[in-house]
Coordinates of C-alpha atoms and ligand atoms in Angstrom, one line a residue:
M6 CA -64.3 -25.8 -73.8
K7 CA -64.2 -27.5 -77.0
L8 CA -66.2 -30.6 -77.8
I9 CA -64.8 -32.4 -80.8
D10 CA -66.2 -35.7 -82.4
G11 CA -64.1 -36.1 -85.6
I12 CA -60.8 -37.9 -85.4
S13 CA -59.1 -35.8 -88.0
R14 CA -60.3 -32.5 -86.4
M15 CA -58.9 -33.7 -83.0
A16 CA -55.6 -34.7 -84.8
T17 CA -55.3 -31.2 -86.5
L18 CA -55.9 -29.3 -83.0
V19 CA -53.3 -31.6 -81.3
K20 CA -50.7 -30.6 -84.1
M21 CA -51.6 -27.1 -83.5
L22 CA -51.2 -27.3 -79.8
K23 CA -47.7 -29.1 -80.2
K24 CA -46.6 -26.5 -82.6
E25 CA -47.4 -23.9 -79.8
G26 CA -45.2 -25.9 -77.4
K27 CA -48.2 -26.9 -75.2
S28 CA -48.0 -30.1 -73.1
I29 CA -51.0 -32.3 -73.1
G30 CA -52.7 -34.1 -70.3
F31 CA -55.1 -36.8 -71.3
V32 CA -58.0 -38.2 -69.3
P33 CA -59.5 -41.3 -71.0
T34 CA -63.1 -42.1 -69.7
M35 CA -66.4 -43.7 -70.7
G36 CA -68.3 -40.7 -69.5
Y37 CA -71.1 -40.4 -66.9
L38 CA -68.6 -38.3 -64.9
H39 CA -68.1 -38.2 -61.2
E40 CA -65.6 -37.0 -58.8
G41 CA -63.3 -40.0 -59.5
H42 CA -62.9 -38.7 -63.0
M43 CA -62.6 -35.2 -61.8
S44 CA -59.6 -36.0 -59.6
L45 CA -57.8 -37.3 -62.7
V46 CA -58.7 -33.8 -64.3
K47 CA -57.4 -31.8 -61.4
A48 CA -54.2 -33.7 -61.4
A49 CA -53.7 -33.2 -65.2
K50 CA -54.3 -29.4 -64.6
K51 CA -51.5 -29.2 -62.3
H52 CA -49.0 -30.8 -64.6
T53 CA -49.9 -30.1 -68.1
D54 CA -50.9 -26.9 -70.1
V55 CA -53.9 -28.5 -71.9
V56 CA -56.2 -31.1 -70.7
I57 CA -58.1 -33.3 -73.1
M58 CA -60.6 -35.8 -71.9
S59 CA -62.1 -38.5 -74.1
I60 CA -65.7 -39.8 -73.4
F61 CA -66.1 -43.0 -75.4
V62 CA -68.0 -46.1 -74.4
N63 CA -65.9 -48.5 -76.0
P64 CA -67.9 -51.3 -77.5
I65 CA -65.0 -53.8 -77.9
Q66 CA -64.2 -53.9 -74.3
F67 CA -67.6 -55.2 -73.3
G68 CA -68.5 -58.8 -73.7
P69 CA -71.8 -59.9 -75.5
K70 CA -73.7 -60.2 -72.2
E71 CA -72.2 -57.1 -70.5
D72 CA -73.9 -53.8 -70.2
F73 CA -72.6 -51.8 -73.3
K74 CA -76.2 -51.0 -74.2
K75 CA -77.4 -49.7 -71.0
Y76 CA -74.1 -48.2 -69.7
P77 CA -75.2 -44.7 -68.4
R78 CA -74.6 -41.8 -71.1
D79 CA -75.3 -38.2 -70.5
I80 CA -73.0 -36.0 -72.7
K81 CA -74.8 -32.7 -71.5
R82 CA -74.3 -33.5 -67.9
D83 CA -70.7 -34.5 -68.6
E84 CA -69.9 -31.3 -70.5
A85 CA -71.1 -29.2 -67.7
L86 CA -69.0 -31.1 -65.1
A87 CA -65.9 -31.0 -67.4
A88 CA -66.2 -27.5 -68.2
E89 CA -66.5 -26.7 -64.5
T90 CA -63.3 -28.7 -63.6
G91 CA -61.3 -27.1 -66.3
V92 CA -61.3 -29.5 -69.1
D93 CA -60.1 -27.7 -72.2
I94 CA -61.2 -30.2 -74.8
I95 CA -63.6 -33.1 -74.7
F96 CA -62.9 -35.8 -77.6
C97 CA -66.1 -38.0 -78.2
P98 CA -65.6 -39.9 -81.4
T99 CA -68.2 -42.3 -82.7
A100 CA -67.7 -46.0 -82.7
E101 CA -68.2 -46.1 -86.4
E102 CA -65.0 -43.8 -87.0
M103 CA -63.1 -45.6 -84.3
Y104 CA -63.8 -49.1 -85.7
P105 CA -64.7 -48.7 -89.4
E106 CA -65.4 -51.7 -91.6
G107 CA -62.2 -53.7 -92.1
F108 CA -60.7 -52.8 -88.7
T109 CA -58.5 -55.7 -87.7
T110 CA -55.6 -54.6 -85.4
Y111 CA -55.8 -55.3 -81.6
V112 CA -53.4 -54.8 -78.8
N113 CA -52.9 -57.6 -76.2
V114 CA -51.1 -57.2 -73.0
E115 CA -50.3 -61.0 -72.5
G116 CA -50.5 -62.5 -69.1
L117 CA -51.8 -59.2 -67.4
S118 CA -54.9 -59.3 -69.4
S119 CA -56.1 -62.9 -68.3
V120 CA -55.9 -62.8 -64.5
L121 CA -58.3 -61.2 -62.0
C122 CA -61.0 -59.2 -63.9
G123 CA -59.5 -60.6 -67.2
A124 CA -60.4 -64.1 -66.2
S125 CA -64.1 -63.5 -66.1
R126 CA -64.1 -60.7 -68.8
I127 CA -62.7 -62.5 -71.7
G128 CA -61.4 -60.0 -74.3
H129 CA -61.9 -56.9 -72.1
F130 CA -58.5 -55.9 -71.5
M131 CA -57.6 -56.4 -75.3
G132 CA -60.5 -53.8 -75.9
V133 CA -59.0 -51.5 -73.3
A134 CA -55.4 -51.7 -74.6
T135 CA -56.6 -51.2 -78.2
V136 CA -58.7 -48.2 -77.6
V137 CA -56.2 -46.7 -75.3
A138 CA -53.5 -47.2 -78.0
K139 CA -55.7 -45.5 -80.6
L140 CA -56.5 -42.6 -78.5
F141 CA -52.7 -42.2 -77.5
N142 CA -52.0 -42.0 -81.2
I143 CA -54.8 -39.4 -81.9
I144 CA -54.1 -37.2 -78.8
K145 CA -50.4 -37.7 -78.4
P146 CA -50.5 -36.8 -74.7
D147 CA -47.3 -36.0 -72.8
V148 CA -49.0 -37.5 -69.6
A149 CA -52.1 -39.8 -69.3
Y150 CA -54.0 -40.2 -66.0
F151 CA -55.5 -43.4 -64.9
G152 CA -57.4 -44.2 -61.6
Q153 CA -56.1 -46.7 -58.9
K154 CA -59.7 -47.8 -58.8
D155 CA -59.1 -49.8 -62.1
A156 CA -55.7 -51.2 -60.8
Q157 CA -55.3 -54.0 -63.4
Q158 CA -56.0 -51.5 -66.2
V159 CA -53.4 -49.1 -65.3
I160 CA -50.8 -51.9 -64.8
A161 CA -51.6 -53.3 -68.3
I162 CA -51.5 -49.8 -69.8
K163 CA -48.1 -49.2 -68.2
Q164 CA -46.9 -52.4 -69.7
M165 CA -48.2 -51.6 -73.1
V166 CA -46.5 -48.1 -72.9
C167 CA -43.3 -49.8 -72.0
D168 CA -43.4 -52.7 -74.6
L169 CA -44.4 -50.5 -77.6
N170 CA -42.1 -47.6 -76.7
M171 CA -44.8 -45.1 -76.4
D172 CA -43.4 -41.8 -75.2
I173 CA -46.1 -41.1 -72.7
E174 CA -46.0 -40.9 -68.7
I175 CA -48.8 -42.7 -67.0
K176 CA -49.9 -41.4 -63.8
T177 CA -52.1 -43.3 -61.2
I178 CA -54.5 -41.2 -59.1
P179 CA -55.9 -42.6 -55.8
T180 CA -59.5 -43.9 -55.7
V181 CA -62.1 -41.4 -54.8
R182 CA -64.9 -42.8 -52.4
E183 CA -68.2 -41.8 -51.5
S184 CA -68.5 -40.7 -47.8
D185 CA -69.4 -44.2 -46.6
G186 CA -66.6 -45.8 -48.3
L187 CA -68.0 -47.1 -51.7
A188 CA -65.7 -46.5 -54.6
M189 CA -67.2 -43.9 -57.0
S190 CA -68.2 -45.7 -60.2
S191 CA -70.5 -44.6 -63.1
R192 CA -72.1 -48.1 -62.4
N193 CA -73.2 -47.3 -59.0
I194 CA -76.3 -45.7 -60.6
Y195 CA -77.6 -49.3 -61.3
L196 CA -77.7 -50.2 -57.5
S197 CA -81.0 -50.2 -55.6
E198 CA -81.0 -48.9 -52.1
P199 CA -80.5 -52.2 -50.4
Q200 CA -77.9 -53.2 -52.9
R201 CA -76.2 -49.9 -52.4
R202 CA -75.9 -50.7 -48.6
Q203 CA -74.6 -54.2 -49.2
A204 CA -72.0 -53.0 -51.7
L205 CA -70.3 -51.3 -48.7
V206 CA -68.9 -54.7 -48.0
L207 CA -66.2 -54.3 -50.7
K208 CA -64.6 -51.5 -48.7
Q209 CA -65.3 -53.3 -45.4
S210 CA -63.6 -56.4 -46.6
L211 CA -60.5 -54.4 -47.7
D212 CA -60.5 -52.5 -44.3
R213 CA -60.6 -56.0 -42.7
A214 CA -57.5 -57.1 -44.6
I215 CA -55.6 -53.9 -43.7
N216 CA -56.3 -54.6 -40.2
L217 CA -55.2 -58.3 -40.3
V218 CA -52.0 -57.4 -42.0
S219 CA -51.4 -54.6 -39.3
A220 CA -52.0 -57.2 -36.7
G221 CA -49.4 -59.4 -38.2
E222 CA -51.0 -61.7 -40.5
R223 CA -48.9 -62.5 -43.5
S224 CA -50.9 -65.5 -44.9
S225 CA -53.0 -64.5 -48.1
E226 CA -55.0 -67.7 -47.7
N227 CA -56.1 -66.6 -44.2
I228 CA -56.8 -63.0 -45.3
I229 CA -58.8 -63.9 -48.3
K230 CA -60.8 -66.4 -46.1
E231 CA -61.7 -63.7 -43.8
M232 CA -62.7 -61.4 -46.5
R233 CA -64.8 -63.9 -48.3
S234 CA -66.6 -64.8 -45.1
L235 CA -67.5 -61.2 -44.6
I236 CA -68.8 -60.5 -48.0
L237 CA -70.8 -63.7 -47.9
R238 CA -72.8 -62.5 -45.1
M239 CA -74.4 -60.2 -47.8
P240 CA -77.1 -62.0 -49.5
M241 CA -77.3 -59.8 -52.6
V242 CA -73.4 -60.1 -53.2
E243 CA -71.7 -62.7 -55.3
I244 CA -68.1 -63.0 -55.2
D245 CA -66.2 -63.2 -58.7
Y246 CA -62.7 -63.0 -57.0
V247 CA -60.8 -62.0 -54.0
S248 CA -57.1 -61.9 -54.7
I249 CA -53.7 -61.0 -53.3
V250 CA -51.3 -60.3 -55.9
D251 CA -47.8 -58.8 -56.9
T252 CA -48.4 -55.1 -57.9
K253 CA -46.4 -55.3 -61.0
N254 CA -47.2 -58.8 -62.7
L255 CA -50.3 -59.6 -60.8
K256 CA -49.1 -63.1 -59.9
D257 CA -50.6 -64.6 -56.8
I258 CA -48.7 -63.9 -53.5
S259 CA -49.1 -66.6 -50.8
D260 CA -47.1 -64.8 -48.0
I261 CA -47.1 -61.1 -47.8
S262 CA -43.6 -59.8 -47.5
D263 CA -43.4 -56.5 -49.4
E264 CA -46.1 -54.7 -51.3
V265 CA -49.4 -56.3 -52.5
L266 CA -52.4 -55.5 -54.2
I267 CA -55.5 -56.9 -52.8
A268 CA -58.2 -56.7 -55.3
L269 CA -61.7 -58.1 -55.5
A270 CA -64.7 -58.1 -57.8
V271 CA -68.4 -58.9 -56.9
F272 CA -71.7 -58.9 -58.4
V273 CA -74.4 -57.0 -56.6
G274 CA -77.4 -58.2 -58.3
K275 CA -76.4 -57.9 -62.1
T276 CA -74.0 -55.0 -61.1
R277 CA -70.3 -55.9 -61.2
L278 CA -68.3 -53.8 -58.8
I279 CA -64.6 -53.8 -58.2
D280 CA -62.3 -52.3 -55.5
N281 CA -58.6 -52.6 -54.4
I282 CA -56.0 -51.4 -52.1
I283 CA -52.2 -51.6 -52.0
V284 CA -50.8 -52.8 -48.8
K285 CA -47.1 -52.4 -47.8
V286 CA -45.5 -54.3 -44.9
Ligands
LIG17 P1 -64.2 -45.1 -66.6 O1 -65.1 -43.8 -67.2 O2 -65.1 -45.9 -65.7 O3 -63.8 -46.1 -67.8 O4 -63.1 -44.4 -66.0 C1 -62.1 -43.5 -66.6 C2 -61.0 -43.3 -65.7 O5 -61.4 -42.8 -64.3 C3 -60.1 -44.6 -65.4 O6 -58.8 -44.4 -65.3 C4 -60.6 -45.0 -63.9 O7 -59.7 -45.8 -63.2 C5 -60.8 -43.7 -63.3 N1 -61.7 -43.8 -62.2 C6 -63.0 -44.4 -62.2 N2 -63.7 -44.2 -61.0 C7 -62.6 -43.6 -60.2 C8 -62.6 -43.4 -58.8 N3 -63.7 -43.7 -58.0 N4 -61.6 -42.8 -58.4 C9 -60.5 -42.6 -59.1 N5 -60.5 -42.8 -60.5 C10 -61.5 -43.3 -61.0

């Protein structure tokens, strides 16, 4: 496995791979890898010749009061895990090279960026779309892999790829969970033992929603109310949002009649956690 930090070195290697006719699978990450990231790599290995993973804690997708500085980083551990899972190349550019003095161009996926997580994380999705566009231009993947865990992110990226005529297939990989149901996340490491226990309410509230829909409930208002009351039983958990939305345009759905995304974000102490499911009726 190669570890590359320079953009021009990465671009040269990509050129060589393309010349050899190799297809490129790309897995963008912020590192501190876990099984969720690895499931993206495993999918990429099945479909493409060469798997490139980026590890870059992207400063422009963090708000001024967010956890950019303390976001967990451990490149040695990541290297070992990535090599074990079959990543061929890790690309880990520096923020200075990605955003040099005079950098002024940003990608904004309008509408999709300002709802759900975008309502409380102003500028977050512009940061995400911009870095992903830059990484796509450097790595020129045939297929890029994203997790369903960050449902809004993958929907926004698909929209960007379509709107900007990027010739890249976007694949969405199911959420990988801990054995007790908590969605894997690099941020789970922030949780104390009691917070970790209370964080299970994310998945429990989604399960409650599934059960209600299975029992015939179609009113989003009723389902959200039930989910919120379950969550509010946890004193360490504060709700950011609980929403039921269209899976493509993320607009609120009041009566469930087809396929919906049920998504939520909460704070457990200072840690912001998200989860979601797609429900079909
Ligand atoms: P991150 O490093 O958190 O930015 O995540 C990098 C990629 O891994 C994104 O496409 C995420 O959606 C995906 N990912 C993160 N956690 C999980 C998970 N538990 N299951 C599946 N994919 C995940």
